Amino acid sequence: MSNRVVFFDRDGTLNKRNKSGYVVNIDAMSFPSDIWILKDLTINQVGIVTNQSCIGKGIVTYEEVYGLTNDLKSLFSANTDF
């Protein structure tokens, strides 16, 4: 079996952009209405790519962004409704 991987940009693709600024926790994240289509993909892994300038600006730490990414991955892995 071949390894199938898809990479998605986070802000503006997997989740909606936050009008008030940066998304710094999973509770502040909202999703496009068609996000459910991801469940139909026949892939083994999903990669999340993101450029978070808020780290360089000191708004959040790398660890906070890393934790949010892990929360997002867990949400998708749980096969729940978004």
Coordinates of N, CA and C in Angstrom, one line a residue:
M1 N 0.8 -1.2 0.0 CA 0.0 0.0 0.0 C 0.9 1.2 0.0
S2 N 0.6 2.2 -0.8 CA 1.4 3.4 -0.9 C 0.9 4.4 0.3
N3 N 1.9 5.2 0.6 CA 1.6 6.2 1.7 C 1.1 7.4 1.0
R4 N -0.1 7.8 1.4 CA -0.8 9.0 0.8 C -0.9 10.1 1.9
V5 N -0.2 11.2 1.5 CA -0.2 12.4 2.4 C -0.7 13.6 1.7
V6 N -1.5 14.4 2.4 CA -2.0 15.6 1.9 C -1.6 16.7 2.9
F7 N -1.1 17.8 2.4 CA -0.7 19.0 3.2 C -1.7 20.1 3.0
F8 N -2.1 20.7 4.1 CA -3.1 21.8 4.0 C -2.5 23.0 4.8
D9 N -2.7 24.2 4.3 CA -2.4 25.4 5.0 C -3.4 25.5 6.1
R10 N -3.1 26.1 7.2 CA -4.0 26.1 8.3 C -5.0 27.3 8.2
D11 N -4.5 28.5 8.4 CA -5.4 29.7 8.5 C -5.9 30.1 7.1
G12 N -7.2 30.1 6.9 CA -7.8 30.4 5.7 C -8.1 29.2 4.8
T13 N -7.6 28.0 5.2 CA -7.9 26.8 4.5 C -8.6 25.8 5.4
L14 N -7.9 25.3 6.4 CA -8.5 24.3 7.3 C -9.5 25.1 8.3
N15 N -9.1 26.2 8.7 CA -10.0 27.0 9.6 C -10.1 28.4 9.0
K16 N -11.2 29.0 9.4 CA -11.5 30.4 8.9 C -10.5 31.4 9.6
R17 N -10.2 32.4 8.9 CA -9.4 33.4 9.5 C -10.1 34.1 10.6
N18 N -9.5 34.5 11.7 CA -10.1 35.2 12.8 C -10.0 36.7 12.6
K19 N -11.2 37.3 12.5 CA -11.2 38.8 12.2 C -10.6 39.6 13.3
S20 N -10.6 39.1 14.5 CA -10.1 39.9 15.6 C -8.6 39.7 15.8
G21 N -7.9 38.9 15.0 CA -6.5 38.7 15.1 C -6.1 37.2 15.0
Y22 N -5.2 36.8 15.7 CA -4.6 35.4 15.6 C -5.5 34.4 16.4
V23 N -5.5 33.2 15.8 CA -6.2 32.1 16.5 C -5.1 31.5 17.4
V24 N -5.4 31.6 18.7 CA -4.4 31.1 19.7 C -4.9 29.9 20.5
N25 N -6.1 29.5 20.3 CA -6.6 28.2 21.0 C -7.7 27.6 20.2
I26 N -7.9 26.4 20.4 CA -8.9 25.6 19.6 C -10.3 26.1 19.7
D27 N -10.7 26.7 20.9 CA -12.0 27.2 21.1 C -12.3 28.5 20.2
A28 N -11.2 29.2 19.8 CA -11.4 30.3 19.0 C -11.4 30.0 17.5
M29 N -11.3 28.7 17.2 CA -11.2 28.3 15.8 C -12.6 28.0 15.2
S30 N -12.8 28.5 14.0 CA -14.1 28.1 13.3 C -13.7 27.5 12.0
F31 N -14.6 26.7 11.4 CA -14.3 26.0 10.2 C -15.2 26.3 9.0
P32 N -14.7 26.3 7.8 CA -15.6 26.5 6.6 C -16.7 25.4 6.6
S33 N -17.8 25.7 6.0 CA -18.9 24.8 6.0 C -18.6 23.5 5.2
D34 N -17.7 23.5 4.3 CA -17.4 22.3 3.5 C -16.2 21.5 4.1
I35 N -15.8 21.8 5.3 CA -14.6 21.1 5.9 C -14.9 19.6 6.0
W36 N -16.1 19.2 6.0 CA -16.5 17.8 6.1 C -16.0 16.9 5.0
I37 N -15.7 17.5 3.9 CA -15.2 16.8 2.7 C -13.9 16.1 3.0
L38 N -13.1 16.6 4.0 CA -11.9 15.9 4.3 C -12.1 14.5 4.8
K39 N -13.2 14.2 5.3 CA -13.5 12.8 5.8 C -13.5 11.8 4.6
D40 N -13.8 12.3 3.4 CA -13.9 11.4 2.3 C -12.6 11.2 1.6
L41 N -11.5 11.8 2.0 CA -10.2 11.6 1.4 C -9.7 10.2 1.8
T42 N -9.1 9.5 0.9 CA -8.5 8.2 1.2 C -7.0 8.5 1.3
I43 N -6.6 8.9 2.5 CA -5.2 9.3 2.7 C -4.8 8.6 4.0
N44 N -3.4 8.5 4.2 CA -2.9 7.9 5.4 C -2.5 9.0 6.4
Q45 N -2.1 10.2 5.9 CA -1.7 11.2 6.8 C -2.1 12.6 6.3
V46 N -2.3 13.5 7.2 CA -2.5 14.9 6.9 C -1.4 15.8 7.5
G47 N -0.8 16.6 6.7 CA 0.2 17.6 7.2 C -0.4 18.9 7.3
I48 N -0.1 19.6 8.3 CA -0.6 21.0 8.5 C 0.5 22.0 8.4
V49 N 0.4 22.9 7.5 CA 1.5 23.8 7.2 C 1.0 25.2 7.7
T50 N 1.8 25.9 8.4 CA 1.4 27.2 8.8 C 2.5 28.2 9.1
N51 N 2.3 29.4 8.8 CA 3.3 30.5 9.0 C 2.7 31.4 10.1
Q52 N 3.2 31.3 11.3 CA 2.6 32.1 12.4 C 3.5 33.2 12.8
S53 N 3.3 34.4 12.2 CA 4.1 35.6 12.5 C 3.9 36.0 13.9
C54 N 2.8 35.5 14.5 CA 2.5 35.9 15.9 C 3.5 35.4 16.9
I55 N 4.3 34.4 16.5 CA 5.4 33.9 17.3 C 6.5 34.9 17.4
G56 N 6.9 35.4 16.2 CA 7.9 36.4 16.1 C 7.6 37.7 16.8
K57 N 6.3 38.0 16.8 CA 5.8 39.2 17.4 C 5.6 39.1 18.9
G58 N 5.8 37.9 19.5 CA 5.7 37.6 20.9 C 4.3 37.5 21.4
I59 N 3.3 37.4 20.5 CA 1.9 37.2 20.9 C 1.6 35.9 21.5
V60 N 2.2 34.9 20.9 CA 2.1 33.5 21.4 C 3.5 32.9 21.3
T61 N 3.7 31.8 22.0 CA 4.9 31.0 21.9 C 4.8 29.9 20.9
Y62 N 6.0 29.4 20.5 CA 6.0 28.2 19.6 C 5.2 27.1 20.2
E63 N 5.4 26.9 21.5 CA 4.8 25.8 22.2 C 3.2 25.9 22.2
E64 N 2.7 27.1 22.3 CA 1.3 27.3 22.2 C 0.8 27.0 20.8
V65 N 1.5 27.4 19.7 CA 1.1 27.1 18.4 C 1.2 25.6 18.1
Y66 N 2.3 25.0 18.6 CA 2.4 23.6 18.5 C 1.3 22.8 19.1
G67 N 0.9 23.3 20.4 CA -0.2 22.7 21.1 C -1.5 22.8 20.3
L68 N -1.8 24.0 19.7 CA -3.0 24.2 18.9 C -3.0 23.3 17.7
T69 N -1.9 23.1 17.1 CA -1.8 22.2 15.9 C -2.1 20.8 16.3
N70 N -1.6 20.4 17.5 CA -1.9 19.0 18.0 C -3.4 18.9 18.3
D71 N -4.0 20.0 18.9 CA -5.4 19.9 19.2 C -6.2 19.8 17.9
L72 N -5.8 20.5 16.9 CA -6.5 20.5 15.6 C -6.3 19.1 14.9
K73 N -5.1 18.5 15.0 CA -4.9 17.1 14.5 C -5.8 16.1 15.3
S74 N -5.9 16.3 16.6 CA -6.8 15.4 17.4 C -8.2 15.5 17.0
L75 N -8.7 16.7 16.7 CA -10.0 17.0 16.3 C -10.3 16.2 15.0
F76 N -9.4 16.3 14.0 CA -9.6 15.7 12.8 C -9.5 14.2 12.9
S77 N -8.6 13.7 13.7 CA -8.4 12.2 13.9 C -9.6 11.6 14.6
A78 N -10.3 12.4 15.5 CA -11.4 11.8 16.2 C -12.6 11.6 15.3
N79 N -12.6 12.0 14.1 CA -13.7 11.8 13.1 C -15.0 12.3 13.6
T80 N -14.9 13.5 14.2 CA -16.1 14.2 14.8 C -16.6 15.2 13.8
D81 N -17.8 15.7 14.1 CA -18.3 16.8 13.3 C -17.6 18.1 13.6
F82 N -17.3 18.9 12.7 CA -16.5 20.2 12.9 C -17.5 21.3 13.2

